[in-house]
Tab-separated table of C-alpha atoms and ligand atoms in Angstrom:
chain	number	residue	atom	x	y	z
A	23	UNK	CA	80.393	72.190	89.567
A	24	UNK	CA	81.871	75.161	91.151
A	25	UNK	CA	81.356	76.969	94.299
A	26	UNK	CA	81.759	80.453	93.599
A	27	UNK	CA	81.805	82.378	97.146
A	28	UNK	CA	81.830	85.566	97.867
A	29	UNK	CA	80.470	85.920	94.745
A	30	UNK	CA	78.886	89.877	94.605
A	31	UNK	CA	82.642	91.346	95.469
A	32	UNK	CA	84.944	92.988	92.830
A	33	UNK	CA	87.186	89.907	91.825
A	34	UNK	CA	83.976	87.434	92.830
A	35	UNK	CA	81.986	89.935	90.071
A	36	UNK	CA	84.497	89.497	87.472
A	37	UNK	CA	84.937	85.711	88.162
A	38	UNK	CA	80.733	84.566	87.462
A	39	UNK	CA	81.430	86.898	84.053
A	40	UNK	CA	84.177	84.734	83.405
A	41	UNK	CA	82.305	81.691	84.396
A	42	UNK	CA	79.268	82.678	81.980
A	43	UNK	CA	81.175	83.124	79.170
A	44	UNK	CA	83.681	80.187	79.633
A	45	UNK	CA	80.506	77.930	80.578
A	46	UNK	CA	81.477	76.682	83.112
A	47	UNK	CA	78.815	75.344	85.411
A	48	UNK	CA	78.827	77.487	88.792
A	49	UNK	CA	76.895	78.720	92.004
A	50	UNK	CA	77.634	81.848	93.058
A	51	UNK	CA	76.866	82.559	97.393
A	52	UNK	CA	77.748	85.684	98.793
A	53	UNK	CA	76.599	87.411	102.623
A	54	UNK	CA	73.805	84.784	102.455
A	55	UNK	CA	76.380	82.290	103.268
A	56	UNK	CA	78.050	83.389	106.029
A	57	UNK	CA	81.447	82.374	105.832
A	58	UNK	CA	82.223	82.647	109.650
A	59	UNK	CA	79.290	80.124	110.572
A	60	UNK	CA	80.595	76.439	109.367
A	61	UNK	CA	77.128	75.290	109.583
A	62	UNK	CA	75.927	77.787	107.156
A	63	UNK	CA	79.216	76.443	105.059
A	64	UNK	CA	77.974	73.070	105.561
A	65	UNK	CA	74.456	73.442	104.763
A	66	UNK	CA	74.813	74.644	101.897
A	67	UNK	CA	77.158	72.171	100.295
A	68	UNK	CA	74.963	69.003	101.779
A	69	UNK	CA	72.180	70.728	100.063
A	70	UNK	CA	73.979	71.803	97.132
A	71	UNK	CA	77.058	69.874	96.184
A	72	UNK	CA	78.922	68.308	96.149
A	73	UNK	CA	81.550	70.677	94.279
A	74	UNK	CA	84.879	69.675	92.420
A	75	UNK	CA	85.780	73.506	92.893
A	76	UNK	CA	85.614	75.782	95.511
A	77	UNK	CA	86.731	79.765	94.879
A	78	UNK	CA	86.975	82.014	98.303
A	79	UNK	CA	86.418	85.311	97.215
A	80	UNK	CA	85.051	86.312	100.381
A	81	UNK	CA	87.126	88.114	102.977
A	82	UNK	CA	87.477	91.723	104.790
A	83	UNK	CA	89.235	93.859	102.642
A	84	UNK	CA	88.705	97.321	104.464
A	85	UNK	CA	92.827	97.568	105.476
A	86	UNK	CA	92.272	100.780	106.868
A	87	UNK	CA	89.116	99.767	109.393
A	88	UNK	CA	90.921	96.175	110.417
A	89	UNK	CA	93.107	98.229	112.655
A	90	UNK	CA	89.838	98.949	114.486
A	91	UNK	CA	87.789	95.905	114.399
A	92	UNK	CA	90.634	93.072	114.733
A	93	UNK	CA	88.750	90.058	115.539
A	94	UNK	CA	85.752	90.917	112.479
A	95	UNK	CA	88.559	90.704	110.491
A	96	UNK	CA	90.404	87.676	111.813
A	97	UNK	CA	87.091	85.880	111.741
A	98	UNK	CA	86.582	86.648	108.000
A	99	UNK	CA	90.038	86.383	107.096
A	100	UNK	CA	91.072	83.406	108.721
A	101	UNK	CA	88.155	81.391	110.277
A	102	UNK	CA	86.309	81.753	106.983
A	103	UNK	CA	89.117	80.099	105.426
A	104	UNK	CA	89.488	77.542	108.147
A	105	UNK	CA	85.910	76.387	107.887
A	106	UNK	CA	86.053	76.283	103.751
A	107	UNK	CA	89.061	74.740	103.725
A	108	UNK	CA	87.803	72.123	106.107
A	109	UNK	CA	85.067	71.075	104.219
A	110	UNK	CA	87.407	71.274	101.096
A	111	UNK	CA	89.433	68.446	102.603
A	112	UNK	CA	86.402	66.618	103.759
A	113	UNK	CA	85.037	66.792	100.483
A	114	UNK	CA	87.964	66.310	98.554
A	115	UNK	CA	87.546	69.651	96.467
A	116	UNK	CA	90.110	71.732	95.342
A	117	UNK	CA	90.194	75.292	97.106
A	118	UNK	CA	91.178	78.173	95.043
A	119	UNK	CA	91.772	81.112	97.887
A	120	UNK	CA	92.955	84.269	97.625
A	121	UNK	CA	95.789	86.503	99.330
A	122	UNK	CA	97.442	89.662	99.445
A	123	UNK	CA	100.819	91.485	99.458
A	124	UNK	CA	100.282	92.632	102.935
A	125	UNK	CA	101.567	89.264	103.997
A	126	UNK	CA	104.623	90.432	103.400
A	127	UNK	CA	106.730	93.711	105.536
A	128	UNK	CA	107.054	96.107	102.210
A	129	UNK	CA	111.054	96.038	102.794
A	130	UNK	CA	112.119	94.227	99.826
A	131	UNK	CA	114.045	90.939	99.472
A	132	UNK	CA	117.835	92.116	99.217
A	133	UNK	CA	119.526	91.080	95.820
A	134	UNK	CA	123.161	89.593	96.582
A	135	UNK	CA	125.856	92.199	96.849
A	136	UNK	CA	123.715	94.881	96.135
A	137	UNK	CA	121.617	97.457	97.325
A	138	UNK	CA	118.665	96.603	94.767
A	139	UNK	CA	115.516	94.789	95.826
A	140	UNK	CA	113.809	91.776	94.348
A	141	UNK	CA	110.064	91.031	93.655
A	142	UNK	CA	108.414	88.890	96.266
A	143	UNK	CA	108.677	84.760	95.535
A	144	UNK	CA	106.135	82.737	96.824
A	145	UNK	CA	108.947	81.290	99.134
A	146	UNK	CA	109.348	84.648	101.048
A	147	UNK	CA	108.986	84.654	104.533
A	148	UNK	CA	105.812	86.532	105.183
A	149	UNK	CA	106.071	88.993	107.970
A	150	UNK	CA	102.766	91.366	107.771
A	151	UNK	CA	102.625	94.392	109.592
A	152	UNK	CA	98.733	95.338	110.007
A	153	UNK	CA	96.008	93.512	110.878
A	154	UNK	CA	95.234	92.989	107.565
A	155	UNK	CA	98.291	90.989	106.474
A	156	UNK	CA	98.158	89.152	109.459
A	157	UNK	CA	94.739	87.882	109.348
A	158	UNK	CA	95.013	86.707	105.968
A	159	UNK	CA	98.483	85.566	106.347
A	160	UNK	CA	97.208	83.509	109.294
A	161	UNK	CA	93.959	82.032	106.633
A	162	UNK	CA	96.958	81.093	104.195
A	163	UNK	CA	97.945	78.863	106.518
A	164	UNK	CA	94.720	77.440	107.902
A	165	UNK	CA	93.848	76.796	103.740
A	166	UNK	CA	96.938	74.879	103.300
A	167	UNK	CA	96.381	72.997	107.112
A	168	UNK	CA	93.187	71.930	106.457
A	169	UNK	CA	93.046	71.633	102.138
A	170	UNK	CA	94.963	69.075	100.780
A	171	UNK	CA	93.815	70.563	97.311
A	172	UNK	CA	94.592	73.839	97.321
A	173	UNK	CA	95.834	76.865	95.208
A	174	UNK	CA	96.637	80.211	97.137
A	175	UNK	CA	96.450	83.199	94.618
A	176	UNK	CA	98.230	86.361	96.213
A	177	UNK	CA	97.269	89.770	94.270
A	178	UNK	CA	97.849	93.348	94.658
A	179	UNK	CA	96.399	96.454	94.301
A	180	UNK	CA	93.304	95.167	92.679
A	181	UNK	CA	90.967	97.046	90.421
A	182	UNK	CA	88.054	96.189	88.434
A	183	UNK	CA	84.444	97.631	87.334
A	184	UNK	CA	82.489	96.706	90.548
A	185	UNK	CA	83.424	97.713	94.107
A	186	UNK	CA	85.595	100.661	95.203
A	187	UNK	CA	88.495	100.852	94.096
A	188	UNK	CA	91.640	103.058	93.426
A	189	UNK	CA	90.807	103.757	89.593
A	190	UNK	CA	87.274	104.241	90.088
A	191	UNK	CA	88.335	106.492	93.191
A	192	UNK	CA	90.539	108.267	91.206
A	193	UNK	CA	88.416	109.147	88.402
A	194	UNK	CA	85.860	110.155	90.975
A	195	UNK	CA	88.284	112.567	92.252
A	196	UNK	CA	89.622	113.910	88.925
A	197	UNK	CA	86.443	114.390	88.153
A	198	UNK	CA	85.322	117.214	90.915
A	199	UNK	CA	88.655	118.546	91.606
A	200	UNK	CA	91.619	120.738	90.415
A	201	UNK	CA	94.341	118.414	91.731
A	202	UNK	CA	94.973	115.677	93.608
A	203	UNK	CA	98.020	114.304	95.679
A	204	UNK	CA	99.274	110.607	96.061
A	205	UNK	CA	101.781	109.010	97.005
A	206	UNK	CA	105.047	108.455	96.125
A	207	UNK	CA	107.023	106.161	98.451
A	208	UNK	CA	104.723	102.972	97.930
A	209	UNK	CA	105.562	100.835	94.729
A	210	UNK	CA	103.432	97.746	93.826
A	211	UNK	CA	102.003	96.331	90.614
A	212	UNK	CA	98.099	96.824	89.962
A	213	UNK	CA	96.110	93.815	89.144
A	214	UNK	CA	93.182	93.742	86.740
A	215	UNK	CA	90.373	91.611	88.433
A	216	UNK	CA	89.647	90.668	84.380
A	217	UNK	CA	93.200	89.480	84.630
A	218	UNK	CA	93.098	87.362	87.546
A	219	UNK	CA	89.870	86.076	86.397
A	220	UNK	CA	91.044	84.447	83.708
A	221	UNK	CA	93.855	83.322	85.295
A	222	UNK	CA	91.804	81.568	87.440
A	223	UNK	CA	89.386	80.068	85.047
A	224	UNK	CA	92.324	78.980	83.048
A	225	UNK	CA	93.629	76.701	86.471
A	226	UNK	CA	90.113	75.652	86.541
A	227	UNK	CA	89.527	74.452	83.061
A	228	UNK	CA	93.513	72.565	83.027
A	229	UNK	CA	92.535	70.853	86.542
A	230	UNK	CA	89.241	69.820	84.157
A	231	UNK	CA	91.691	68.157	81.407
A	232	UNK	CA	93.316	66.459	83.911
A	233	UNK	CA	96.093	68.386	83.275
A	234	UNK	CA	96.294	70.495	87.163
A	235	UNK	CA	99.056	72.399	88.115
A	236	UNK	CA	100.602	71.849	91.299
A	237	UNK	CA	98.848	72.834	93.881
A	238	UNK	CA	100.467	75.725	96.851
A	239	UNK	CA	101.124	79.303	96.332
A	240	UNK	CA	100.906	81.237	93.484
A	241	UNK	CA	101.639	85.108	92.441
A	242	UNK	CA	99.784	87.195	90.380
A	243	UNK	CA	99.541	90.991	89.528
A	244	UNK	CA	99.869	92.481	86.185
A	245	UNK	CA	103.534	93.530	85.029
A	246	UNK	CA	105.171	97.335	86.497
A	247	UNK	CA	106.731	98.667	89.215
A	248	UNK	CA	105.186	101.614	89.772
A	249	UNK	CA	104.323	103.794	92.690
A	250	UNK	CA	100.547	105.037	93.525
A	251	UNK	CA	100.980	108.219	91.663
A	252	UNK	CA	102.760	106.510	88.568
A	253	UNK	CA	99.422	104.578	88.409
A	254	UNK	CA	97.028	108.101	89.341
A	255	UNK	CA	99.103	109.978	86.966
A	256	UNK	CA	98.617	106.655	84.158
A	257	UNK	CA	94.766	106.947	84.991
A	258	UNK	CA	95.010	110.767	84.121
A	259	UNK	CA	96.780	110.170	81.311
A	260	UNK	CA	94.572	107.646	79.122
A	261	UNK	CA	91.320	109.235	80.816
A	262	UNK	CA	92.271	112.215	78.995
A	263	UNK	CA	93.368	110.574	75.922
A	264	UNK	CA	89.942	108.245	76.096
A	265	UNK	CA	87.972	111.428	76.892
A	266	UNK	CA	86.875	109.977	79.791
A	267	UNK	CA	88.296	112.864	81.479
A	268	UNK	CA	86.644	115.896	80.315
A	269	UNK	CA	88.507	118.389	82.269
A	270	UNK	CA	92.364	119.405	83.923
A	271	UNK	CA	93.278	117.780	87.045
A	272	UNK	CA	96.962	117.916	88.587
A	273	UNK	CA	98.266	114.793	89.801
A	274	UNK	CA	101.061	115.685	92.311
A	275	UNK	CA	102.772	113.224	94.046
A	276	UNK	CA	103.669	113.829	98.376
A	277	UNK	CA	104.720	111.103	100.740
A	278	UNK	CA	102.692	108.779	102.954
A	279	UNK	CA	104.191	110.575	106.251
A	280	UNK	CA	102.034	113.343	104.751
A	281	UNK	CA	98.821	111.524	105.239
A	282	UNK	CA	99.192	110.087	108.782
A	283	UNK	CA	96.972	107.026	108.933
A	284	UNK	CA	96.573	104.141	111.182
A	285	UNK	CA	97.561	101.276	109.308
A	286	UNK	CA	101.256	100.814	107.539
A	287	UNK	CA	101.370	99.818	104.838
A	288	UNK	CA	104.219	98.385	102.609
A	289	UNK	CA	106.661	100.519	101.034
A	290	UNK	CA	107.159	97.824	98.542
A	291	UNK	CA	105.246	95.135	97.472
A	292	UNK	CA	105.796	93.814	93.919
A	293	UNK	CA	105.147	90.379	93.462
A	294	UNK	CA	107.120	87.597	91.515
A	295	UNK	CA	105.144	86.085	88.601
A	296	UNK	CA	107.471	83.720	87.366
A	297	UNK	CA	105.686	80.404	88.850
A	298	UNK	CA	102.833	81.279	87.631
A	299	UNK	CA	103.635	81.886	84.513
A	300	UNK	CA	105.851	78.760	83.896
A	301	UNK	CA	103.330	76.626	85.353
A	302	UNK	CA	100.270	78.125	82.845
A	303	UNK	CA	102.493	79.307	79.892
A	304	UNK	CA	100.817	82.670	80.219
A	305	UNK	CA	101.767	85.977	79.161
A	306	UNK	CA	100.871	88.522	82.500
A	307	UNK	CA	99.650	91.734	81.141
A	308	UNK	CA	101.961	95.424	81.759
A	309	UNK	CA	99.587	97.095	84.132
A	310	UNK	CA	98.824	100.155	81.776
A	311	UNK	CA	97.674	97.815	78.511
A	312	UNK	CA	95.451	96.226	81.180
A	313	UNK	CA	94.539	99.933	82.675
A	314	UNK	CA	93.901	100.762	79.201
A	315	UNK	CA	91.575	98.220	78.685
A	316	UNK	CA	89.727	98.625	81.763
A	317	UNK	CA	89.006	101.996	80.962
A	318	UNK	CA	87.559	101.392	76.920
A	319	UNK	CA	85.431	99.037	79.004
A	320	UNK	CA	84.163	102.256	81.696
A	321	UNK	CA	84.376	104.388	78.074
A	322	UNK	CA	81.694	101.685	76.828
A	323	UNK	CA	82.775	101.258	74.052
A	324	UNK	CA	84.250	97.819	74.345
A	325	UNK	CA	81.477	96.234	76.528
B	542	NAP	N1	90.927	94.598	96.810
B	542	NAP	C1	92.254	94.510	96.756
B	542	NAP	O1	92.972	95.478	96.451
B	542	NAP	C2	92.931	93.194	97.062
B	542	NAP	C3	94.321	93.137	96.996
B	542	NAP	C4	94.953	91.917	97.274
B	542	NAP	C5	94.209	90.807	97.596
B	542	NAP	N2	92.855	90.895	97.668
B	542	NAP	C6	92.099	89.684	98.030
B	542	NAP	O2	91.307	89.303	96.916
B	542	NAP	C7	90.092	88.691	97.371
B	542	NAP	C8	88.888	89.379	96.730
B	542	NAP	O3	88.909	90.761	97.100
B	542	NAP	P1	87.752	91.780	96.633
B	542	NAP	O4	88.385	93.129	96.597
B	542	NAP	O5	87.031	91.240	95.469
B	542	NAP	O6	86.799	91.723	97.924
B	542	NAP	P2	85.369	92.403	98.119
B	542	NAP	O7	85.007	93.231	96.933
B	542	NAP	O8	85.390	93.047	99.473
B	542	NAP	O9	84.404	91.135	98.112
B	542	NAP	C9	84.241	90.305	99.207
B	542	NAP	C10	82.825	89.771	99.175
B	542	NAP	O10	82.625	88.910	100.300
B	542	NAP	C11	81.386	89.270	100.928
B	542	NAP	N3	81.385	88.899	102.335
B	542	NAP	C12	81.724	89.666	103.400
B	542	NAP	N4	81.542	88.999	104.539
B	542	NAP	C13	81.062	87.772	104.203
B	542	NAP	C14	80.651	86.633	104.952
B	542	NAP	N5	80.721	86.619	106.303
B	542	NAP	N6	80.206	85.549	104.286
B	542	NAP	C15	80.132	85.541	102.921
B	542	NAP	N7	80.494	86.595	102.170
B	542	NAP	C16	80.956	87.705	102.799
B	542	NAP	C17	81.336	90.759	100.734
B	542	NAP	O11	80.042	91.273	100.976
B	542	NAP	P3	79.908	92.820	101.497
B	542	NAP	O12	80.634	93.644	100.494
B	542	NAP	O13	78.429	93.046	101.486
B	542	NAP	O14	80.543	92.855	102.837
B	542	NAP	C18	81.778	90.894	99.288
B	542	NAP	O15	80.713	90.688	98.379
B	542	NAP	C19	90.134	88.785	98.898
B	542	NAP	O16	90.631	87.587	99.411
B	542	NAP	C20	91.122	89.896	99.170
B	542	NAP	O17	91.740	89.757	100.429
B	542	NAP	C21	92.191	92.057	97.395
């Protein structure tokens, strides 16, 4: 049985769909299980489990308001964590938890001799620069203190039908207005919470055949390298072509120093698949077949 947590979010959403058709045997919690009380945590699995599986899709993902309300987010971000990975160990579960990009600065890792950059390995010091990354940078580590058992999945930029997001944002926007502006000097690789999803079920259904990959950290995004207006201007593009988009909207791209904000974020932040994908034997989507997808699905066509 699996422990599904955080189960009404965007990636916890896609996961139960993923569950229902994979039939796998799950129950889903979400706010009713607090996450920050361990005795709520507790509770629940004495009444409940016990569970061969636990998924953490639970967290505080507002980047932007962390900056404000620090200790909220360290106590979702890393004393939820804590708590579920403790009773992981107790249990002797496996923990499947989830991460970000913001763990790491956005500044690259150097190539050798040259004045390229490298995707992020799992292996990269982190070295977060909001609140954000540091909270869940600091959960990481309380998962793999306290969870024996444990895989660490660390996305970006994710996107899927439930939840705000940038693509639903976007088409919100492009929508109402003439033109929008985004920016430029961030590059990253969008992730398809359908993607992920799978991914994860696959890791669950292996660990099933007695066939588990090794348990630690793990990357996983779809395939590009792409800035936030490469991805608006991709939205634009196959919302057009999908008639989505019913009208003209000018993507134009500007800088971040253009919208002062509170929170830095990284300049760069593409992720290394390669572990995952030698571990699974998986082929990772490119970003705009999985766009593409995701927006046949919004079309309704492919439902
Ligand atoms: N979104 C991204 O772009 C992104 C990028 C990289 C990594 N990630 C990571 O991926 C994971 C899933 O993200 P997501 O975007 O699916 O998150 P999400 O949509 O914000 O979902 C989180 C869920 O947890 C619930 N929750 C909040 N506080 C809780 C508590 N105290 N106890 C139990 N449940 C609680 C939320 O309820 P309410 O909504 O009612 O508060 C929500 O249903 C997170 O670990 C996140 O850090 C996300």
């Amino acid at each position: 049985m699996i422990w599904l947590i955080g189960s009404r979010g965007m990636l916890g959403t896609e996961l139960s769909r993923g569950f229902d058709e994979a039939g796998l045997a799950y129950i889903g919690t979400d706010l009713e299980v607090d996450i920050t009380q361990e005795s709520s945590l507790e509770d629940f699995a004495e009444q409940r489990g016990p569970f061969r599986w636990i998924v953490n899709c639970a967290a505080y993902t507002a980047v932007d308001r962390a900056e404000e309300e620090p200790e909220l987010c360290r106590r979702l971000n890393a004393g939820g964590p804590a708590h579920i990975a403790a009773l992981a160990g107790k249990t002797g579960g496996v923990l499947v938890h989830f991460s970000t990009d913001y763990v790491f600065n956005g500044k690259g890792i150097c190539l050798e001799n040259s004045p390229e950059i490298r995707p992020y390995r799992e292996d990269d010091p982190p070295d977060p620069i909001g609140v954000y990354g540091r909270t869940k940078w600091e959960g990481e580590r309380k998962v793999r203190e306290y969870a024996e058992k444990s895989y660490i999945m660390r996305t970006s930029w994710l996107y899927g039908r439930y939840g705000k997001n940038f693509v639903t944002t976007m088409l919100d926007l492009m929508r109402k207005r003439d033109r929008v502006s985004v920016v430029r000097d961030q590059r990253g690789s969008p992730t398809w919470a359908r993607d992920l999803a799978e991914t994860i079920r696959i890791i669950i259904t292996r660990g099933e055949e007695g066939r588990a990959i090794p348990y630690g950290i793990y990357h996983y995004s779809n395939y590009g390298d792409i800035s936030w207006f490469d991805f608006a201007r991709g939205i634009y593009e196959r919302g057009r072509e999908l008639g989505i988009l019913t009208r003209d909207c000018a993507v134009n791209p500007c800088t971040s120093g253009e919208y002062p904000s509170r929170v830095k974020r990284p300049a760069y932040s593409v992720l290394d698949k390669t572990r995952i994908q030698e571990a699974l034997g998986i082929t990772i989507p490119q970003w705009d077949r999985s766009l593409e997808a995701f927006l046949k699905i919004i079309r309704g066509n492919d439902a």
